[in-house]
Coordinates of C-alpha atoms in Angstrom, one line a residue:
M1 CA 27.8 36.1 -86.3
I2 CA 25.1 34.0 -85.0
A3 CA 22.9 32.1 -87.5
D4 CA 19.3 31.1 -87.2
E5 CA 19.3 27.4 -86.6
E6 CA 16.5 26.7 -89.0
S7 CA 17.6 28.8 -91.8
E8 CA 21.3 29.1 -91.1
E9 CA 21.3 32.6 -92.3
P10 CA 23.0 35.3 -90.4
M11 CA 20.8 37.3 -88.0
A12 CA 20.2 40.9 -88.5
P13 CA 21.7 43.2 -85.9
E14 CA 18.2 44.0 -84.4
Q15 CA 17.4 40.4 -84.1
M16 CA 20.8 39.8 -82.6
E17 CA 20.2 42.6 -80.0
R18 CA 16.8 41.2 -79.2
A19 CA 18.3 37.8 -78.8
I20 CA 21.1 39.1 -76.6
E21 CA 18.6 41.2 -74.6
S22 CA 16.4 38.1 -74.3
L23 CA 19.3 36.1 -73.1
L24 CA 20.4 38.8 -70.7
N25 CA 16.8 39.1 -69.4
S26 CA 16.6 35.3 -69.1
Q27 CA 20.0 35.3 -67.4
A28 CA 18.9 38.0 -65.0
Q29 CA 15.7 36.2 -64.3
N30 CA 17.6 32.9 -63.7
A31 CA 20.0 34.8 -61.4
A32 CA 17.0 36.3 -59.5
D33 CA 15.4 32.9 -59.4
I34 CA 18.6 31.3 -58.2
G35 CA 18.9 34.1 -55.6
K36 CA 15.4 33.5 -54.4
L37 CA 16.0 29.7 -54.4
T38 CA 19.2 30.3 -52.4
A39 CA 17.3 32.4 -49.9
D40 CA 14.6 29.8 -49.7
V41 CA 17.1 27.0 -49.2
S42 CA 18.9 29.1 -46.6
E43 CA 15.5 29.7 -44.8
L44 CA 14.7 26.0 -45.1
T45 CA 18.1 25.2 -43.7
N46 CA 17.5 27.5 -40.7
T47 CA 14.0 26.1 -40.2
V48 CA 15.4 22.5 -40.3
T49 CA 18.1 23.5 -37.9
R50 CA 15.6 25.0 -35.5
V51 CA 13.3 22.0 -35.8
E52 CA 16.3 19.6 -35.2
A53 CA 17.2 21.7 -32.1
Q54 CA 13.6 21.6 -30.9
M55 CA 13.4 17.9 -31.5
A56 CA 16.7 17.3 -29.8
E57 CA 15.4 19.3 -26.8
G58 CA 12.1 17.4 -26.9
F59 CA 13.9 14.1 -27.0
M60 CA 16.1 15.2 -24.1
R61 CA 13.0 16.2 -22.1
L62 CA 11.3 12.9 -23.0
E63 CA 14.5 11.0 -22.0
A64 CA 14.7 12.9 -18.7
Q65 CA 10.9 12.2 -18.0
A66 CA 11.4 8.5 -18.9
E67 CA 14.3 8.3 -16.5
S68 CA 12.2 10.0 -13.8
D69 CA 9.3 7.7 -14.5
R70 CA 11.6 4.6 -14.3
A71 CA 13.0 5.8 -11.0
E72 CA 9.5 6.4 -9.7
I73 CA 8.4 3.0 -10.9
R74 CA 11.5 1.4 -9.3
E75 CA 10.7 3.2 -6.0
A76 CA 7.0 2.1 -6.2
I77 CA 8.0 -1.5 -6.8
E78 CA 10.5 -1.4 -3.9
N79 CA 7.8 0.0 -1.7
L80 CA 5.4 -2.7 -2.8
I81 CA 8.0 -5.4 -2.0
I82 CA 8.5 -3.8 1.4
A83 CA 4.7 -3.6 2.0
N84 CA 4.4 -7.3 0.9
E85 CA 7.1 -8.3 3.4
V86 CA 5.5 -6.3 6.1
T87 CA 2.1 -7.8 5.3
R88 CA 3.6 -11.3 5.3
K89 CA 5.2 -10.7 8.7
L90 CA 2.0 -9.3 10.1
S91 CA 0.1 -12.3 8.7
E92 CA 2.6 -14.6 10.4
D93 CA 2.2 -12.6 13.7
V94 CA -1.6 -12.8 13.5
T95 CA -1.5 -16.5 12.9
R96 CA 1.0 -17.0 15.8
L97 CA -1.2 -14.9 18.1
E98 CA -4.3 -16.7 16.9
V99 CA -2.7 -20.1 17.9
Q100 CA -1.5 -18.7 21.2
T101 CA -5.0 -17.2 22.0
S102 CA -6.6 -20.5 21.0
Q103 CA -4.3 -22.4 23.3
R104 CA -4.9 -19.9 26.2
V105 CA -8.7 -20.1 25.7
T106 CA -8.5 -23.9 25.7
E107 CA -6.3 -23.8 28.9
Q108 CA -8.7 -21.3 30.5
G109 CA -11.7 -23.4 29.5
K110 CA -10.0 -26.4 31.3
E111 CA -9.3 -24.2 34.3
I112 CA -12.8 -22.9 34.4
A113 CA -14.2 -26.5 34.1
A114 CA -11.9 -27.5 37.0
L115 CA -13.1 -24.5 39.0
V116 CA -16.7 -25.4 38.3
E117 CA -16.0 -29.0 39.4
H118 CA -14.2 -27.8 42.5
S119 CA -17.1 -25.4 43.2
K120 CA -19.5 -28.3 43.0
K121 CA -17.4 -30.3 45.5
T122 CA -17.2 -27.2 47.7
D123 CA -21.0 -26.8 47.5
S124 CA -21.4 -30.5 48.4
Q125 CA -19.0 -30.1 51.3
I126 CA -20.7 -26.9 52.5
A127 CA -24.1 -28.8 52.3
A128 CA -22.6 -31.7 54.2
L129 CA -21.1 -29.3 56.8
S130 CA -24.5 -27.5 57.0
E131 CA -26.1 -30.9 57.7
Q132 CA -23.4 -31.7 60.3
S133 CA -23.9 -28.3 61.8
K134 CA -27.6 -29.0 62.2
E135 CA -26.8 -32.3 63.9
T136 CA -24.2 -30.7 66.1
D137 CA -26.8 -27.9 67.0
A138 CA -29.3 -30.6 67.9
R139 CA -26.8 -32.5 70.1
L140 CA -25.7 -29.2 71.7
N141 CA -29.3 -28.4 72.5
I142 CA -29.7 -31.9 74.0
L143 CA -26.5 -31.4 76.0
I144 CA -27.6 -27.9 77.1
N145 CA -30.9 -29.3 78.2
I146 CA -29.2 -32.1 80.1
V147 CA -26.8 -29.6 81.8
E148 CA -29.7 -27.3 82.6
R149 CA -31.6 -30.1 84.2
H150 CA -28.6 -31.2 86.0
V151 CA -27.9 -27.7 87.3
T152 CA -31.6 -27.2 88.1
N153 CA -31.7 -30.5 89.9
A154 CA -28.5 -29.8 91.7
K155 CA -29.8 -26.4 92.9
A156 CA -33.0 -28.0 93.8
H157 CA -31.2 -30.6 95.7
E158 CA -29.1 -28.0 97.5
C159 CA -32.1 -26.0 98.4
E160 CA -33.5 -29.1 99.9
E161 CA -30.6 -29.7 102.1

């Protein structure tokens, strides 16, 4: 028999039954609690598994997006490098063309100055020729007058004869 711990006297059968019933109830409650805890742990395990799967999927998406971003950034940098090279080449071409244009303008300025100088000489020569032409016209007029007088005198002389 089971004895009461304090008194160490044997328990009465009713007390024993109540104690056993209490133990059985306690055992049943413990079993129910353990069952509920097992179900809760199982549910938590499933939830953790789902969360882990979602996190893994999220990490994979982030990783894929990061790789896509890296590729896009690489492409943008390569395009910037190409654009920089093109801009540098265009700048060199513009500088070269500017120098060539400046040289042509300088040469054309010299040619224009030479043409202006030549034009002045030509104008001077034309003026001199014009003056000479006036002198020639005057001499021709004198010659014409002499020839006319001579012809007139010769006719007059013939008529007299």
